[in-house]
Structures are given as structure tokens and as C-alpha cells.
XYZ file of N, CA and C in Angstrom:
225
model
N -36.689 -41.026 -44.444
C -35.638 -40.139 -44.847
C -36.121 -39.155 -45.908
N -36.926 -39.572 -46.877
C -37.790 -38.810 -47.856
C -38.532 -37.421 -47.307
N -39.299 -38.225 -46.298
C -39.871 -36.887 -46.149
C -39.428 -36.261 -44.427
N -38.457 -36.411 -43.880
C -37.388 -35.497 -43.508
C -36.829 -34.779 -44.605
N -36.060 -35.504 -46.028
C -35.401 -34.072 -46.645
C -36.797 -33.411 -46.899
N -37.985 -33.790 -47.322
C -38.534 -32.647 -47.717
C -39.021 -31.797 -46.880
N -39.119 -31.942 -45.536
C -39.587 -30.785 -44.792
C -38.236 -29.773 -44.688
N -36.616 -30.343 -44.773
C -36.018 -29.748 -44.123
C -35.677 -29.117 -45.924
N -36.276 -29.007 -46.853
C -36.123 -28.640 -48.130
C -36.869 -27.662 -48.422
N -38.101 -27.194 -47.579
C -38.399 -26.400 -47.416
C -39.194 -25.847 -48.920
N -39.739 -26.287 -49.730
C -40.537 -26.278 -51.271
C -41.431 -26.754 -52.239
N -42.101 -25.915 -52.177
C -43.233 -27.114 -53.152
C -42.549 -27.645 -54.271
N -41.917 -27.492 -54.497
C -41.232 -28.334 -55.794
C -40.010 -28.997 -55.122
N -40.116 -29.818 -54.606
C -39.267 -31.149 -53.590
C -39.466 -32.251 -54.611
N -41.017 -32.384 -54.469
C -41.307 -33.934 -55.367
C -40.588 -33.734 -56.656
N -40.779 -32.933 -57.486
C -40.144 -32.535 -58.926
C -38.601 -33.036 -59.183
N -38.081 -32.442 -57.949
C -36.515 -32.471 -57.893
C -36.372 -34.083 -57.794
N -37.212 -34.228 -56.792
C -36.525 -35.765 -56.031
C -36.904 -36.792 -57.429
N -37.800 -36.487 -57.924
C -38.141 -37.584 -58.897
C -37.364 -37.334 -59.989
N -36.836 -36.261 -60.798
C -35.676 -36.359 -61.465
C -34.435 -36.455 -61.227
N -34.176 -36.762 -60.173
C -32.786 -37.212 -59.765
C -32.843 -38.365 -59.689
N -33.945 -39.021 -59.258
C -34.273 -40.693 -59.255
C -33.918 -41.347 -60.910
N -34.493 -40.061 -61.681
C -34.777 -40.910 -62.838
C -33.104 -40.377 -63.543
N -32.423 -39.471 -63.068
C -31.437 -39.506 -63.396
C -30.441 -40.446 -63.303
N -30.535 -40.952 -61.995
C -29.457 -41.586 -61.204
C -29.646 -43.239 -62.102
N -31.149 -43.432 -62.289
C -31.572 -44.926 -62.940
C -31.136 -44.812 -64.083
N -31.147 -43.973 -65.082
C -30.624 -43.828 -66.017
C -29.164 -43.993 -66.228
N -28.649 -43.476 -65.733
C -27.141 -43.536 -65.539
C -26.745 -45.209 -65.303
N -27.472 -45.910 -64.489
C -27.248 -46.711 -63.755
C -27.799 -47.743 -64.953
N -28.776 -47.584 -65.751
C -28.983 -48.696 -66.866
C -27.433 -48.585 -67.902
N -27.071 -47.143 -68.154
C -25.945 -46.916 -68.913
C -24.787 -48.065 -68.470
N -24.703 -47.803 -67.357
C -23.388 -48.468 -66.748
C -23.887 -49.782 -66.980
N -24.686 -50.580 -66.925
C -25.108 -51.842 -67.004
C -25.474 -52.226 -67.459
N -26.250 -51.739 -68.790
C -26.467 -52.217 -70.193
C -25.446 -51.789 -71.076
N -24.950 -50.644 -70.899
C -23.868 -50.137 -72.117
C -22.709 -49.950 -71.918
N -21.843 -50.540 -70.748
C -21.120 -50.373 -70.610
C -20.603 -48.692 -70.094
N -21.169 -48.006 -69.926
C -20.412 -46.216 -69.766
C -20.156 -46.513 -68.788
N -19.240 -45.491 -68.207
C -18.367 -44.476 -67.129
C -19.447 -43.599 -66.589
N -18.984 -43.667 -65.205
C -20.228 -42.666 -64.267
C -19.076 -41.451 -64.552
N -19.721 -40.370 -64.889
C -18.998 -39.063 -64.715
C -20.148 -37.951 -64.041
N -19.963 -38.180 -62.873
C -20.403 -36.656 -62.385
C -20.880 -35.478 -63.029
N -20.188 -35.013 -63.391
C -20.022 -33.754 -64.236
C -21.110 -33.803 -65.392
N -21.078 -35.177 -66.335
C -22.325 -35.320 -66.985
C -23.157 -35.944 -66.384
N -23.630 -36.543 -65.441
C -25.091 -36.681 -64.770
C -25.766 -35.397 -64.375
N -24.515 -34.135 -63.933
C -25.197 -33.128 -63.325
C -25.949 -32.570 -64.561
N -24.765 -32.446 -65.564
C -25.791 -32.102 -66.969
C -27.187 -32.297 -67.175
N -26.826 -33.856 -67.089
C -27.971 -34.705 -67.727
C -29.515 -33.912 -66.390
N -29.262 -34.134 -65.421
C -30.110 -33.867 -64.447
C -30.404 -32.432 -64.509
N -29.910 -31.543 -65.046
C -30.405 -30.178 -65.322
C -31.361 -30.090 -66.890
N -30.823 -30.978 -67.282
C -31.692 -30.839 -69.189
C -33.270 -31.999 -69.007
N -32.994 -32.976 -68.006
C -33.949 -33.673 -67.580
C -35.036 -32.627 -66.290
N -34.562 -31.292 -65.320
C -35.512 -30.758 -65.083
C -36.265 -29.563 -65.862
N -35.462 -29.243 -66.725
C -35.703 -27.973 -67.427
C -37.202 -28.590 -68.841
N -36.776 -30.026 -68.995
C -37.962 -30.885 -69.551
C -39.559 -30.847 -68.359
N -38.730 -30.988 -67.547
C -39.973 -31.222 -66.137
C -40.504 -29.720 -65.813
N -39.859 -28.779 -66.293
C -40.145 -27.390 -66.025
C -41.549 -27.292 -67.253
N -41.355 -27.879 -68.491
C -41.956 -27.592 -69.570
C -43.295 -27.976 -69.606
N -43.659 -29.038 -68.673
C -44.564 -30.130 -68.407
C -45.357 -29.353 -67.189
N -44.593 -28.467 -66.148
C -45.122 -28.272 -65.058
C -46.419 -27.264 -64.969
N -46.899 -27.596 -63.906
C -47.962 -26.032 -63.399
C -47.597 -24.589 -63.799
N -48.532 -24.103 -64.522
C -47.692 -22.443 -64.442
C -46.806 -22.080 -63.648
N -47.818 -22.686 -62.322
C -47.279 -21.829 -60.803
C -46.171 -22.018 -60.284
N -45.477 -23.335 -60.597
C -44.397 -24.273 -60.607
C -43.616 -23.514 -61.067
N -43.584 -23.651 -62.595
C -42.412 -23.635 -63.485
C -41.292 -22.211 -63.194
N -42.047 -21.164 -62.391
C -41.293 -19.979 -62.622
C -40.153 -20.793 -60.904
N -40.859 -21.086 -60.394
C -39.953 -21.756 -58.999
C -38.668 -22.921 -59.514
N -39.379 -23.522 -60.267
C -38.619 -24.820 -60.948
C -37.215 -24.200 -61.724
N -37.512 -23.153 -62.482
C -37.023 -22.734 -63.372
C -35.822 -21.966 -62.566
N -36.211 -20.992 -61.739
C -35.114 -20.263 -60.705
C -33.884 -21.177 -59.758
N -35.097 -22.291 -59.647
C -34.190 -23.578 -58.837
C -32.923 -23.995 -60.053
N -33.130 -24.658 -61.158
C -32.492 -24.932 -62.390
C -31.289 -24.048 -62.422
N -31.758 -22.998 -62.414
C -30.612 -22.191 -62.836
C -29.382 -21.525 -61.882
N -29.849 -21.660 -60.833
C -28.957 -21.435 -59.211
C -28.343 -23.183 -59.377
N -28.611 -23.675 -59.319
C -28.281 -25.246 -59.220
C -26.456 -25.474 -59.771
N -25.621 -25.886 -58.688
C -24.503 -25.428 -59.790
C -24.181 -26.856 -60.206
């Protein structure tokens, strides 16, 4: 299923995305189960935009201007 979305994703920056949403979603998911929180949508999407814009900072030159355009279309 992985790499169906990524062909039909069409980007070199697939892996980037997919792995911060992983680490978003785990995160969230320790919250709820170590700390008791509330899943709210609305702040995971947050959280998952301030967690790629970190991954933007880290990335390939060549990356980051793609990463960065992705980030910001992202609603």
C-alpha cells in the first residue's frame, strides 16, 4: 500500500511526508496513552505542519524549496 501511494503521489518528497505523519500520528497516540489527551484533528494537523517545516530545515537544498511549497498549500 506504501508504495502504491507513492507512485500514485507522484514526488520525491513522499518519504519526508510519509515519515512525518508516522511520527505525528505516534506521537499523538503516546499523548492519548500516556497522558491522557484528546485526539483533536485540527491540532495534529498543526502539529504535523510545525513537525515538517522542522524536516524542511534538516533537508537537501534541493528538497527543501519542494518541501516547503508542499507545507504551505497543505490545508
Amino acid at each position: 500500500m506504501v508504495l502504491e501511494a507513492r507512485s500514485s503521489f507522484g514526488s520525491p518528497i513522499f518519504r519526508e511526508i510519509f515519515i512525518t505523519a508516522c511520527w505525528t500520528i505516534w506521537t499523538n497516540r503516546n499523548g492519548v496513552i500516556f497522558y491522557n489527551d484528546q485526539v483533536n484533528i485540527n491540532t495534529a494537523k498543526r502539529q504535523f505542519k510545525n513537525e515538517l517545516g522542522l524536516v524542511c530545515l534538516k533537508a537537501k537544498p534541493a528538497r527543501q524549496n519542494t518541501l516547503n511549497s508542499w507545507r504551505d498549500n497543505y490545508l
